[in-house]
Amino acid sequence: ATANIGVVGLAVMGSNLARNLASREGNTVAVFNRSRSKTDELLEAHPEAEFVPSFSYEDFAASLSKPRTAIIMVKAGRPTDFVIDELVKVFEPGDIIVDGGNALFTDTIRREKAVRETGINYVGMGVSGGEEGALLGPSIMPGGSDEAWATLGPILKSIAAVAEGEPCVTHVGHDGAGHFVKMVHNGIEYADMQLIAEAYDLIRHATGKTPAEIADVFAEWNRGELESYLIEITAEVLRQVDAETGKPLVDIILDQAGAKGTGAWTVQTALDLGVPVSGIAEATFARSLSSHPEQREVSRDLPGPDVSFGVEHLTGEDADNIIEQVRLALYASKIVAYSQGFDEIRAGAKQYDWAIDLGAVSKIFRGGCIIRAQFLNRIAEAYDAEPELPVLLTAPYFVEALGRAQSPWRNIVSLAAAAGIPAPAFSSSLAYYDGLRAERLPAALIQGQRDFFGAHTYRRIDKEGTFHTLWSGDRTEIEAEDTH
Ligand code: 6PG
């Protein structure tokens, strides 16, 4: 037994994580893959790394020092269950099985419970940062027991990205907490990507600028408060020219967005928890809408507005002005999306009894992951100042930014509506914001309607109790049992 950590599953993410582990002082990495060829390829390509290969689960277990610690990096779903079953057979109580895939957190809760009965520790661990992150330093979100964290923590700290001098890993909470937070991370990722895409689309329609020119705009934005990985790569994608046609690649790529499901999970879970993550939902639905060519085809000639951008493009100062308005609207909408995501994490923690430190989560998002951004420092500061902050966007820094964005945000949403340019994430973020701000909401009318047709009762602003109006009788009000 010579290895202190093992990796099962040597596709790109697994190999890169194994290489990252092997590159750190003190680690010897046991590697195993279902088919031998992947293991051979890894060893051949990286003779410099200290790998201990195995070709059976028995040998893999034997190559690990105790407590045995193995990270599973296989496709989420049944393959994960299969590997867990095999490892449970060859591991012993006190050993640690880690799932580093994008598992659904409820699967992680189920697996943790089942594995715990054998005395083996089970850790569901979110890993973000794509292939490069896995190799050079991802953001890592482990759940699982304190006992497992004691062994795993130092190893993970050694391979995680570093932001502001701190490793981007924290013990998020027990059982499925890590995968829950990774899921919401992905939901936020969807919202951020959609907002950026809408910003690009609006600028293009309003100014007629080319993708390469808009790449310059994003590169410029990346030097300010919007600085982030997603803004940075947006500039790169927009600048890319298709080798075959000589056209901007973004004009050649089919405009139907794929999704592997984590965005949908975030929304489904939010619906169950009753948390309005409207920005994330709109971003997820925007991908769905894009991916229905048959519906889009028959809808192309539906009536639209008389006036639209594109008839006459804005130029010079007018173009600069609209671009700055889009920037502010993007920033404000982004604040809303992150605030909603953190709200979901808080609600999940309450529901599943996880002690999640939102400040610590915002800190590990600062480096390594797809949503890494300058802005995460502001979120961390907000939670440092007030750990129990009920709505993230009410933190002083964000209030200031939202204040600055007021008229541009509203202007951009109205312009998009007037011109018939879809901007679902921009506009839903603004609607959410105004909903939060509203002194009175028409929810009172909804309650009246519910009481009318279903005797669902309502509460009053001026006294305690639950009431029902006898709508089909003499319309007097009676006290009634609360039926929700
Ligand atoms: C990350 C990403 C990653 C995710 C892909 C694909 O944090 O590294 O979130 O885990 O799986 O980005 O997501 P979609 O295919 O759903 O867009």
PDB file of C-alpha atoms and ligand atoms in Angstrom, residues 102 128-130 182 185-186 189-190 259-262 287 370, ligand 1:
ATOM      1  CA  ASN A 102     -22.193  16.037 -10.891  1.00  0.00           C
ATOM      2  CA  SER A 128     -16.115  22.950 -10.714  1.00  0.00           C
ATOM      3  CA  GLY A 129     -13.760  24.402 -13.260  1.00  0.00           C
ATOM      4  CA  GLY A 130     -14.053  22.093 -16.217  1.00  0.00           C
ATOM      5  CA  LYS A 182     -22.535  22.468  -6.821  1.00  0.00           C
ATOM      6  CA  HIS A 185     -23.446  26.851  -8.678  1.00  0.00           C
ATOM      7  CA  ASN A 186     -24.444  25.420 -12.043  1.00  0.00           C
ATOM      8  CA  GLU A 189     -23.735  29.536 -14.155  1.00  0.00           C
ATOM      9  CA  TYR A 190     -26.769  29.123 -16.448  1.00  0.00           C
ATOM     10  CA  ALA A 259     -27.895  21.163 -21.132  1.00  0.00           C
ATOM     11  CA  LYS A 260     -26.889  18.194 -19.054  1.00  0.00           C
ATOM     12  CA  GLY A 261     -29.527  18.792 -16.444  1.00  0.00           C
ATOM     13  CA  THR A 262     -27.995  20.571 -13.477  1.00  0.00           C
ATOM     14  CA  ARG A 287     -32.086  26.920 -23.551  1.00  0.00           C
ATOM     15  CA  ILE A 370     -16.899  28.557 -13.869  1.00  0.00           C
TER      16      ILE A 370
HETATM   17  C1  6PG B   1     -18.358  23.292 -13.888  1.00  0.00           C
HETATM   18  C2  6PG B   1     -19.504  23.101 -14.855  1.00  0.00           C
HETATM   19  C3  6PG B   1     -19.682  21.679 -15.262  1.00  0.00           C
HETATM   20  C4  6PG B   1     -20.925  21.461 -16.112  1.00  0.00           C
HETATM   21  C5  6PG B   1     -20.772  21.887 -17.514  1.00  0.00           C
HETATM   22  C6  6PG B   1     -21.897  21.450 -18.437  1.00  0.00           C
HETATM   23  O1  6PG B   1     -18.649  23.840 -12.841  1.00  0.00           O
HETATM   24  O2  6PG B   1     -17.226  22.917 -14.184  1.00  0.00           O
HETATM   25  O3  6PG B   1     -20.672  23.523 -14.238  1.00  0.00           O
HETATM   26  O4  6PG B   1     -19.776  20.918 -14.096  1.00  0.00           O
HETATM   27  O5  6PG B   1     -21.242  20.131 -16.128  1.00  0.00           O
HETATM   28  O6  6PG B   1     -20.593  23.263 -17.578  1.00  0.00           O
HETATM   29  O7  6PG B   1     -23.133  21.946 -18.063  1.00  0.00           O
HETATM   30  P1  6PG B   1     -24.332  21.944 -19.118  1.00  0.00           P
HETATM   31  O8  6PG B   1     -24.041  20.893 -20.140  1.00  0.00           O
HETATM   32  O9  6PG B   1     -25.572  21.621 -18.363  1.00  0.00           O
HETATM   33  O10 6PG B   1     -24.335  23.299 -19.719  1.00  0.00           O
END
